[in-house]
PDB file of C-alpha atoms and ligand atoms in Angstrom:
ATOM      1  CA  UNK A1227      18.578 -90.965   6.377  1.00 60.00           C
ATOM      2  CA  UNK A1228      21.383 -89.094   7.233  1.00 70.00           C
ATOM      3  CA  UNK A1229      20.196 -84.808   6.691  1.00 91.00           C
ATOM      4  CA  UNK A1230      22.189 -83.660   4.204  1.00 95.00           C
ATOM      5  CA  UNK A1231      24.835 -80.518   4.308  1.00 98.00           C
ATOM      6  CA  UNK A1232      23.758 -77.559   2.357  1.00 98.00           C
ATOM      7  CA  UNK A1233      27.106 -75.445   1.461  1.00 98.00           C
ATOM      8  CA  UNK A1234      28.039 -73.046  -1.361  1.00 98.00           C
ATOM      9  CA  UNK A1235      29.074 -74.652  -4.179  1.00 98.00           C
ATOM     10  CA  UNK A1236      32.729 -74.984  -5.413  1.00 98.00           C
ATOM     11  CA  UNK A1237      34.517 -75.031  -8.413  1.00 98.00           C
ATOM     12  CA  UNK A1238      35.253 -78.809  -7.823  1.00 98.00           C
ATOM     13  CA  UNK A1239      31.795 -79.772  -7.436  1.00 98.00           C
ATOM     14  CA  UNK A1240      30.761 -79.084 -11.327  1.00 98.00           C
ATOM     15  CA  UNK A1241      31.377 -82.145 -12.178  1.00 98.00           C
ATOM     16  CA  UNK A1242      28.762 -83.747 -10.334  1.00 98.00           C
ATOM     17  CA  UNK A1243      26.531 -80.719 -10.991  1.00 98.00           C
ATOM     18  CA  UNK A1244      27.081 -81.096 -14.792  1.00 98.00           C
ATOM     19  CA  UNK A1245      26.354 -84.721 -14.284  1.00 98.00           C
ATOM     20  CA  UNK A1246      22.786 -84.031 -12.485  1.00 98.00           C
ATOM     21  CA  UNK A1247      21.766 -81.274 -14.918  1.00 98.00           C
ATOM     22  CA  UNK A1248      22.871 -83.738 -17.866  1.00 98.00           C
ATOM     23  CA  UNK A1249      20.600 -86.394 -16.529  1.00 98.00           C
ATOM     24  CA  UNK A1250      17.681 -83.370 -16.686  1.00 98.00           C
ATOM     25  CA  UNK A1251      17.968 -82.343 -19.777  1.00 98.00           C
ATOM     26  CA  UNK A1252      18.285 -85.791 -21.561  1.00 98.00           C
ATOM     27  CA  UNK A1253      15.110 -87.375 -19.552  1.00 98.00           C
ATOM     28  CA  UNK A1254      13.114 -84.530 -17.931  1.00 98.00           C
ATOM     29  CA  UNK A1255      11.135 -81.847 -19.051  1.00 98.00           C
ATOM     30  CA  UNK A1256      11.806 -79.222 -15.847  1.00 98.00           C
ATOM     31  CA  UNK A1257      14.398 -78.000 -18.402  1.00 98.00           C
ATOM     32  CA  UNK A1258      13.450 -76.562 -21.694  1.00 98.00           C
ATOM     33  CA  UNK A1259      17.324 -76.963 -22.884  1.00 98.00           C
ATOM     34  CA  UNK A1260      17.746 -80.477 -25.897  1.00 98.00           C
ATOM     35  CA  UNK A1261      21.122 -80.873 -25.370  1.00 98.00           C
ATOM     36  CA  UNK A1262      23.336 -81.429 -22.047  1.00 98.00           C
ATOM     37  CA  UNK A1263      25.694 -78.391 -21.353  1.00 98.00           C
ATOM     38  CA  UNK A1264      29.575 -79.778 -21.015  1.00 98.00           C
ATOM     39  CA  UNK A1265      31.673 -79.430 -18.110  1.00 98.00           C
ATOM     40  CA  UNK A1266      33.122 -76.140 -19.599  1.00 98.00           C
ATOM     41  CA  UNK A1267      29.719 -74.110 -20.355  1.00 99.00           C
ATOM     42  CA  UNK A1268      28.312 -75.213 -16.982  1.00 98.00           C
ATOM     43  CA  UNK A1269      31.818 -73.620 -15.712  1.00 98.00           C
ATOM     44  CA  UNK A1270      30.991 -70.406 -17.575  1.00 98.00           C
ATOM     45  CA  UNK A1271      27.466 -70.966 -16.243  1.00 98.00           C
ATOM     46  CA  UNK A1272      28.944 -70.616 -12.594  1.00 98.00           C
ATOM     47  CA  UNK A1273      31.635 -67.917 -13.041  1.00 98.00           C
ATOM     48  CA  UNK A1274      29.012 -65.683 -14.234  1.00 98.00           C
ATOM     49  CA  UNK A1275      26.353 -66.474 -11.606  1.00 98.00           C
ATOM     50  CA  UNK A1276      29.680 -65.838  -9.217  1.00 98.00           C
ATOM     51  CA  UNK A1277      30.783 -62.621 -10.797  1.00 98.00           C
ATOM     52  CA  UNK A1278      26.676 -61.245  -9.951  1.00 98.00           C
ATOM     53  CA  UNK A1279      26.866 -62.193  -6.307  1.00 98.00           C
ATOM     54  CA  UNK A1280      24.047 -64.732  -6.630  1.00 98.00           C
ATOM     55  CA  UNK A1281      23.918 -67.648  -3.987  1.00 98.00           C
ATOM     56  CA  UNK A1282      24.823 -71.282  -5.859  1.00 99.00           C
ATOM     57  CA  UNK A1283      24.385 -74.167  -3.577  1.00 99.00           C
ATOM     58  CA  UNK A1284      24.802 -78.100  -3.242  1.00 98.00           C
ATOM     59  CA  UNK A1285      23.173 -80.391  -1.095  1.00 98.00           C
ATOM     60  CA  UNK A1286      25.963 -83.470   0.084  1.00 98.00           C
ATOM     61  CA  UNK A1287      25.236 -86.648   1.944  1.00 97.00           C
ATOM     62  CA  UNK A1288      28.410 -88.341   3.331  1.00 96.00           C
ATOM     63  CA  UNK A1289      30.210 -85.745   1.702  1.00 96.00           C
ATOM     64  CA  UNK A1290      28.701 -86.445  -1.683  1.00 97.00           C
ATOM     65  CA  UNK A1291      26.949 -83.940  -3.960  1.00 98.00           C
ATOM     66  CA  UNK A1292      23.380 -85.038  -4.717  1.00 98.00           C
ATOM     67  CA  UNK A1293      21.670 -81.681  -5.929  1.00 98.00           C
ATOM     68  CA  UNK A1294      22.329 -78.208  -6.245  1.00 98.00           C
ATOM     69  CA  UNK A1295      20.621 -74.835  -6.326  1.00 98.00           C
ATOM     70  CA  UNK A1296      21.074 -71.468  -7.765  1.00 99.00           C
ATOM     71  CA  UNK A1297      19.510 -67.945  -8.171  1.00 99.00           C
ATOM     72  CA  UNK A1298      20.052 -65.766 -10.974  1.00 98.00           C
ATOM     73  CA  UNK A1299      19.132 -62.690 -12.934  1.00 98.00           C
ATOM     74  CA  UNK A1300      15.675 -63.309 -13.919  1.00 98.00           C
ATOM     75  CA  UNK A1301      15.847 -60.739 -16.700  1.00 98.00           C
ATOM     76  CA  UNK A1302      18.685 -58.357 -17.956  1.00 97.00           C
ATOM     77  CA  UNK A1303      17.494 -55.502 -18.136  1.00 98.00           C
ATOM     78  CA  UNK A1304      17.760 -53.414 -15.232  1.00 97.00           C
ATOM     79  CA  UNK A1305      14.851 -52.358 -13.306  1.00 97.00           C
ATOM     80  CA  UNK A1306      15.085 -56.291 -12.437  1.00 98.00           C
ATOM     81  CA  UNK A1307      17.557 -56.097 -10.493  1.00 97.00           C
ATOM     82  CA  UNK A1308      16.067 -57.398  -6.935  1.00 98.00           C
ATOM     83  CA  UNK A1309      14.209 -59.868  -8.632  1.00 98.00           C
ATOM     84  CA  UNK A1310      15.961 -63.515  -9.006  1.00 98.00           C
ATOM     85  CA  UNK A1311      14.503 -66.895 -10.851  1.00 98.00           C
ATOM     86  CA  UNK A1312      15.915 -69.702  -8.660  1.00 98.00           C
ATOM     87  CA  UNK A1313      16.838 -73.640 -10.029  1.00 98.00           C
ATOM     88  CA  UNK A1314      17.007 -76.406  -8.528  1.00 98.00           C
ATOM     89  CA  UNK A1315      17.784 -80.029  -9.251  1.00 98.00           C
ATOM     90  CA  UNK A1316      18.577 -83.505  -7.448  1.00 98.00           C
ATOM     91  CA  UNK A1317      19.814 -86.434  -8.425  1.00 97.00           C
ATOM     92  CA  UNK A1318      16.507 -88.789  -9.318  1.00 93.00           C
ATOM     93  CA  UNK A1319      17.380 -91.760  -6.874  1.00 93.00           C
ATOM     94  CA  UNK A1320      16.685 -89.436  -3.752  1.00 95.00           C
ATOM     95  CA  UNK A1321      13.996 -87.209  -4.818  1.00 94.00           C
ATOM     96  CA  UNK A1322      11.359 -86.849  -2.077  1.00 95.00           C
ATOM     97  CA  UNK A1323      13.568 -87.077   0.640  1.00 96.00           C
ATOM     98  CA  UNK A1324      13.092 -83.544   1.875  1.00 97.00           C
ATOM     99  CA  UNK A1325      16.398 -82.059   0.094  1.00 98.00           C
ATOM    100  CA  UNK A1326      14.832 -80.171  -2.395  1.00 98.00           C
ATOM    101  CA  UNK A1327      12.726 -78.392  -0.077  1.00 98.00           C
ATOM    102  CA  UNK A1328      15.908 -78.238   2.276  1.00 98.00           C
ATOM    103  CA  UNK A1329      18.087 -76.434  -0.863  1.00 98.00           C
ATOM    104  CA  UNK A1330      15.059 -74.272  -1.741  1.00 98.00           C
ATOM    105  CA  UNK A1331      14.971 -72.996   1.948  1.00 98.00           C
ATOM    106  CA  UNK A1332      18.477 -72.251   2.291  1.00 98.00           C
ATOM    107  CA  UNK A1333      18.192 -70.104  -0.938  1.00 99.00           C
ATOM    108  CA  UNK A1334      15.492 -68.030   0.078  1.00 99.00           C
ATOM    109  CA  UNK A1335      17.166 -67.391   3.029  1.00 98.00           C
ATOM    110  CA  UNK A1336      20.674 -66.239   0.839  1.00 98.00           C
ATOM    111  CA  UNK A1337      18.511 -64.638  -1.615  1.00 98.00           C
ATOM    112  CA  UNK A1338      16.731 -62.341   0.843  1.00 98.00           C
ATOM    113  CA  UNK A1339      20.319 -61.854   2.913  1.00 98.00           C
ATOM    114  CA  UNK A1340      21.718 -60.095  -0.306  1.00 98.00           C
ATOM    115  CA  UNK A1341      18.604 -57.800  -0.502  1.00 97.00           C
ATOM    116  CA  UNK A1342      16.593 -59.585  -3.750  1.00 98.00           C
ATOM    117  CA  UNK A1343      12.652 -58.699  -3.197  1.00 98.00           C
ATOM    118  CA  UNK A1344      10.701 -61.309  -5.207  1.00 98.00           C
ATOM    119  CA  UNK A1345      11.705 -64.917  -6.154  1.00 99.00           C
ATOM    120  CA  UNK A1346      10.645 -65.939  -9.766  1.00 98.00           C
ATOM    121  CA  UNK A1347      10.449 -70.124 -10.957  1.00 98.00           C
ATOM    122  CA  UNK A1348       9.770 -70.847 -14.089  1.00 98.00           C
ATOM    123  CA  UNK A1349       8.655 -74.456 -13.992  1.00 98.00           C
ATOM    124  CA  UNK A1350       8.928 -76.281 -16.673  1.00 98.00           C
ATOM    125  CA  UNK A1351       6.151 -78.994 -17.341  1.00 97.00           C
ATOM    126  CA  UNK A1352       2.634 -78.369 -15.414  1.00 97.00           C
ATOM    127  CA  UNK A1353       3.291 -82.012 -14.682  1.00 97.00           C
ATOM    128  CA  UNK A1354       6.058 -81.425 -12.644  1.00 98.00           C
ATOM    129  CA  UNK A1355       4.135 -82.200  -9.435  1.00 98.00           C
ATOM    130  CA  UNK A1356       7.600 -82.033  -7.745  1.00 98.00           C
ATOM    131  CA  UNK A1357       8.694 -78.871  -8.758  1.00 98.00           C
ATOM    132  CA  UNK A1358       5.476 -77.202  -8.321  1.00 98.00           C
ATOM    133  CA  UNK A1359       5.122 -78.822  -4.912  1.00 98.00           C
ATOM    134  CA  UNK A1360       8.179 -77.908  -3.580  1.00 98.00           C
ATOM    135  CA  UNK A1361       7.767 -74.405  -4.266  1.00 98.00           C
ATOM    136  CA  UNK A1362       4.155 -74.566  -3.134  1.00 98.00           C
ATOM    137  CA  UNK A1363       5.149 -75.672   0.506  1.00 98.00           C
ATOM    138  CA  UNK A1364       7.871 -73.127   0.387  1.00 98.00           C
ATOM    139  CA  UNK A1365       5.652 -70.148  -0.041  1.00 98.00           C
ATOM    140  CA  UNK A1366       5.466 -69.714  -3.733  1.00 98.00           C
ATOM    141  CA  UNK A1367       1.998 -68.299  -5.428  1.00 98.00           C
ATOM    142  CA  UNK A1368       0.917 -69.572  -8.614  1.00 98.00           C
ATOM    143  CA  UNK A1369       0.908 -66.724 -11.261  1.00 98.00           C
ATOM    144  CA  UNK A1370      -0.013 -68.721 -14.341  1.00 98.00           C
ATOM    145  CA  UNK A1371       0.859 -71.043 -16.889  1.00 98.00           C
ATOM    146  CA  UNK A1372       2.112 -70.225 -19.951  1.00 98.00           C
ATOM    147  CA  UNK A1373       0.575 -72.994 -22.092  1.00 98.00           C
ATOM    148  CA  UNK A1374       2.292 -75.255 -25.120  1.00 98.00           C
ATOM    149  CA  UNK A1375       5.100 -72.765 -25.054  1.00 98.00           C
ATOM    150  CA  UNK A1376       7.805 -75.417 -25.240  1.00 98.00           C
ATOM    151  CA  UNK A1377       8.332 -78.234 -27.730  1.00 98.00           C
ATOM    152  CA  UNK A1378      10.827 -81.248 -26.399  1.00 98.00           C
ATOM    153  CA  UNK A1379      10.270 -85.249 -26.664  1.00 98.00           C
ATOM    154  CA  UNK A1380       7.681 -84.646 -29.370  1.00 98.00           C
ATOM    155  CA  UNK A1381       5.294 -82.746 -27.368  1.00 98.00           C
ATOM    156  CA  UNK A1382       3.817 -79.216 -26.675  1.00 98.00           C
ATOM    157  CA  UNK A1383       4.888 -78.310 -22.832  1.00 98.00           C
ATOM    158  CA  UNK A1384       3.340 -75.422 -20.709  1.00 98.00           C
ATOM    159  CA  UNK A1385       5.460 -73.245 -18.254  1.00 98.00           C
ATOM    160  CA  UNK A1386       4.159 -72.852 -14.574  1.00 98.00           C
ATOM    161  CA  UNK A1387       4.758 -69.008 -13.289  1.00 98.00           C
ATOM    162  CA  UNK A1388       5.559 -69.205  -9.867  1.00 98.00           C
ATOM    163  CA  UNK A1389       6.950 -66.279  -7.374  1.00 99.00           C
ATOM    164  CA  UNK A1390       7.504 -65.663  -3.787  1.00 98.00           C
ATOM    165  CA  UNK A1391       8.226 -62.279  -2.068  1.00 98.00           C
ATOM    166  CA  UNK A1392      12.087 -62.032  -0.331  1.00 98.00           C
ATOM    167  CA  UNK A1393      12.121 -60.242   2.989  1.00 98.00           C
ATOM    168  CA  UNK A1394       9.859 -57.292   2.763  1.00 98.00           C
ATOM    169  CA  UNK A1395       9.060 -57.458  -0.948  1.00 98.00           C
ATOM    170  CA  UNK A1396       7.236 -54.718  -2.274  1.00 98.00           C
ATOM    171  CA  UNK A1397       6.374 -53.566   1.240  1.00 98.00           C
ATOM    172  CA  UNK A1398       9.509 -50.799   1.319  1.00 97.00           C
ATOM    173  CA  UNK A1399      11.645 -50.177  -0.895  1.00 96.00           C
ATOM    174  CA  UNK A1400      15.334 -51.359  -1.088  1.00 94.00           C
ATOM    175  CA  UNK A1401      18.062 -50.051   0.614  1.00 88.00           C
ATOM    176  CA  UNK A1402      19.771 -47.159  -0.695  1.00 88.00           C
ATOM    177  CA  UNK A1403      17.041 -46.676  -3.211  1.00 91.00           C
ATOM    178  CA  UNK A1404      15.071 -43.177  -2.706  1.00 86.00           C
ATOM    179  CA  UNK A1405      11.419 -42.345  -4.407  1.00 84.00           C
ATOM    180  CA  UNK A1406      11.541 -39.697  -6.444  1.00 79.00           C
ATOM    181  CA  UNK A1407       8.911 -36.926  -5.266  1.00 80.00           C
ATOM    182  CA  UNK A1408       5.563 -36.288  -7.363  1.00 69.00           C
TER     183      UNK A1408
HETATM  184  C1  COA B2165      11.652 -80.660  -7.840  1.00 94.59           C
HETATM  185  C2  COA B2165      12.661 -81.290  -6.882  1.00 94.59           C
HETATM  186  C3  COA B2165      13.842 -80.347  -6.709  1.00 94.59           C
HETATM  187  C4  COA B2165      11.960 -81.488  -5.537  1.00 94.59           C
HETATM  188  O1  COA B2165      12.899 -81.961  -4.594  1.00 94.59           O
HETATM  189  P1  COA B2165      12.566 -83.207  -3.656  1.00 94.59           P
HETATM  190  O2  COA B2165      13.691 -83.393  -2.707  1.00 94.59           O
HETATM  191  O3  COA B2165      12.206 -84.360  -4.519  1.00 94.59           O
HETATM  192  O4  COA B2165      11.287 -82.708  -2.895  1.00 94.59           O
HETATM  193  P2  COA B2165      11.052 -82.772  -1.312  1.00 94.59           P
HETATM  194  O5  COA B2165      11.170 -84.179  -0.843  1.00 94.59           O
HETATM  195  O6  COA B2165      11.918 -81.760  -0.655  1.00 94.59           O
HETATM  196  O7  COA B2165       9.534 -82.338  -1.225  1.00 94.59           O
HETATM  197  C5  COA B2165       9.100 -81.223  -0.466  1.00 94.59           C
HETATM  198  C6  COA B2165       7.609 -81.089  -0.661  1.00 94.59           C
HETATM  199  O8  COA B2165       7.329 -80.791  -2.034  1.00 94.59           O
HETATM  200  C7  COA B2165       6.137 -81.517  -2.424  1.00 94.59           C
HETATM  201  N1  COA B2165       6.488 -82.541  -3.417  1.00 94.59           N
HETATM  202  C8  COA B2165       7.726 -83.005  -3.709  1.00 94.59           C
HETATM  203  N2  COA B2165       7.658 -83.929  -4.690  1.00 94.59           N
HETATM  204  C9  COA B2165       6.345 -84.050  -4.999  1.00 94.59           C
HETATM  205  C10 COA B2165       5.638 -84.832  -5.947  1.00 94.59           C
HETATM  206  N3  COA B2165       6.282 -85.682  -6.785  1.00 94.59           N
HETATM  207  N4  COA B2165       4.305 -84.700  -6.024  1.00 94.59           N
HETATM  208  C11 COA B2165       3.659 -83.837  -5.216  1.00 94.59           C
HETATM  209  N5  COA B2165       4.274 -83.057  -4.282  1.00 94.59           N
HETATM  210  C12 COA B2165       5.608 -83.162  -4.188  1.00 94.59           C
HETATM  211  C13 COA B2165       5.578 -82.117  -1.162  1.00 94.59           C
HETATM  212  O9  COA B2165       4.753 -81.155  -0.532  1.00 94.59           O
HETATM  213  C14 COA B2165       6.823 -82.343  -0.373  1.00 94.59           C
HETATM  214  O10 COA B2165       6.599 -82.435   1.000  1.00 94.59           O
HETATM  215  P3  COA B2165       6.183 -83.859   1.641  1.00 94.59           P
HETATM  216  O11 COA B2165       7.123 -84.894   1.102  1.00 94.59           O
HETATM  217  O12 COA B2165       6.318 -83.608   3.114  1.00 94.59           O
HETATM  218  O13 COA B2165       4.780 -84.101   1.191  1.00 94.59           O
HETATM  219  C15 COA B2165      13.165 -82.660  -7.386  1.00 94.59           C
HETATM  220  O14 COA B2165      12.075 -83.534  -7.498  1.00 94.59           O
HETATM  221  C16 COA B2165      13.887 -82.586  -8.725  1.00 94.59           C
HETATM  222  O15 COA B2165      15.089 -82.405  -8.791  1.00 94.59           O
HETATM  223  N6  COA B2165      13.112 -82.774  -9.841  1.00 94.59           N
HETATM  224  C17 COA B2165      13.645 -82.741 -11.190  1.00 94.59           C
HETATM  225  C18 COA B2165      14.145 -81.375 -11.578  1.00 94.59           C
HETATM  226  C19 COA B2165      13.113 -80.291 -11.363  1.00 94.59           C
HETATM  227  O16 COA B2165      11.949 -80.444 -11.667  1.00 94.59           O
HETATM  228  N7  COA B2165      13.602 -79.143 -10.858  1.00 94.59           N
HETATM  229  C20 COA B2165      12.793 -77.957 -10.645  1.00 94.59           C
HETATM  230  C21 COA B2165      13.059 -76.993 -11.776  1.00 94.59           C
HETATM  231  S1  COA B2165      11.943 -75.579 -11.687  1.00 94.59           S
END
């Protein structure tokens, strides 16, 4: 198989993003969402994961997008601020093709360039052998599962914590960031 380019994602490729993450949400349960995002929320989606500096990538074969990966804020509030929850999702006809792990790679390695410390999934479905594989082989610990905290498809679903330190993690503390004394 050809190895597919990992870029930053563009404004023109939502389209085929917003197709992929449709396909998700109306047949998978890795997303928690019921109904498909259009074209214009998956837009404000992007501008605002632009606006916060956060790496958004896309995985092309033959110049064709096929999956795409982002981090974001995992929470709002503050103190958060070095920690990120990554996504990541592929088009279903080349899953297990090494891409995902490829895209998941690339965005620990952005994640860590713009100084984030820990790397938080939240994966939906403890099913989702794929999901929890992928982040398995690319360092991830399991934290927990959160069980029959989602309803979708007429079923109870679990979340599966997952995390990986960035760069040093906890080890030091980030830069420009001073501890108090006492
Ligand atoms: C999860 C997903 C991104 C994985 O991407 P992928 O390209 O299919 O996975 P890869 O081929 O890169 O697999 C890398 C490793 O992950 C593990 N893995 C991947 N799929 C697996 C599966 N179905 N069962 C068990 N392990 C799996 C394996 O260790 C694999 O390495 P190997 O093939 O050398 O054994 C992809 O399956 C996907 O888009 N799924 C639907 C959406 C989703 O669940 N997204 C995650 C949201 S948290």
């Amino acid at each position: 198989m050809t190895s597919p380019e990992i870029r930053a994602a563009a404004a023109a490729d939502l389209p085929t993003i917003t197709e992929i993450y449709d396909h998700a949400v109306r047949y998978g349960t890795a997303t928690f969402e019921l109904i498909p995002p259009d074209l214009t929320e998956m837009t404000r989606r992007f501008g605002v994961l632009m606006d916060g500096g956060f790496p958004y990538l896309v995985a092309a074969l033959d110049g064709r997008v096929v999956g795409y990966a982002y981090a974001g804020a995992y929470r709002p509030r503050p103190a958060y601020r070095f920690t990120v929850e990554n996504s990541v999702y592929l088009q279903p006809a080349i899953h297990r093709r090494g891409i995902g792990l490829q895209l998941l790679q690339r965005l620990i390695t952005e994640s860590e360039q713009r100084g984030y410390r820990q790397m938080i999934a939240v994966v939906g479905d403890s099913a989702n052998a794929g999901s929890i594989g992928v982040h398995t082989k690319c360092g991830f610990q399991m934290i927990g599962t959160h069980p029959d905290v989602g309803f979708k498809f007429g079923r109870w679903l679990d979340t599966v914590m997952m995390q990986r330190a960035l760069g040093d993690g906890g080890a030091t503390l980030p830069a420009g960031e001073m501890k108090l004394p006492g």
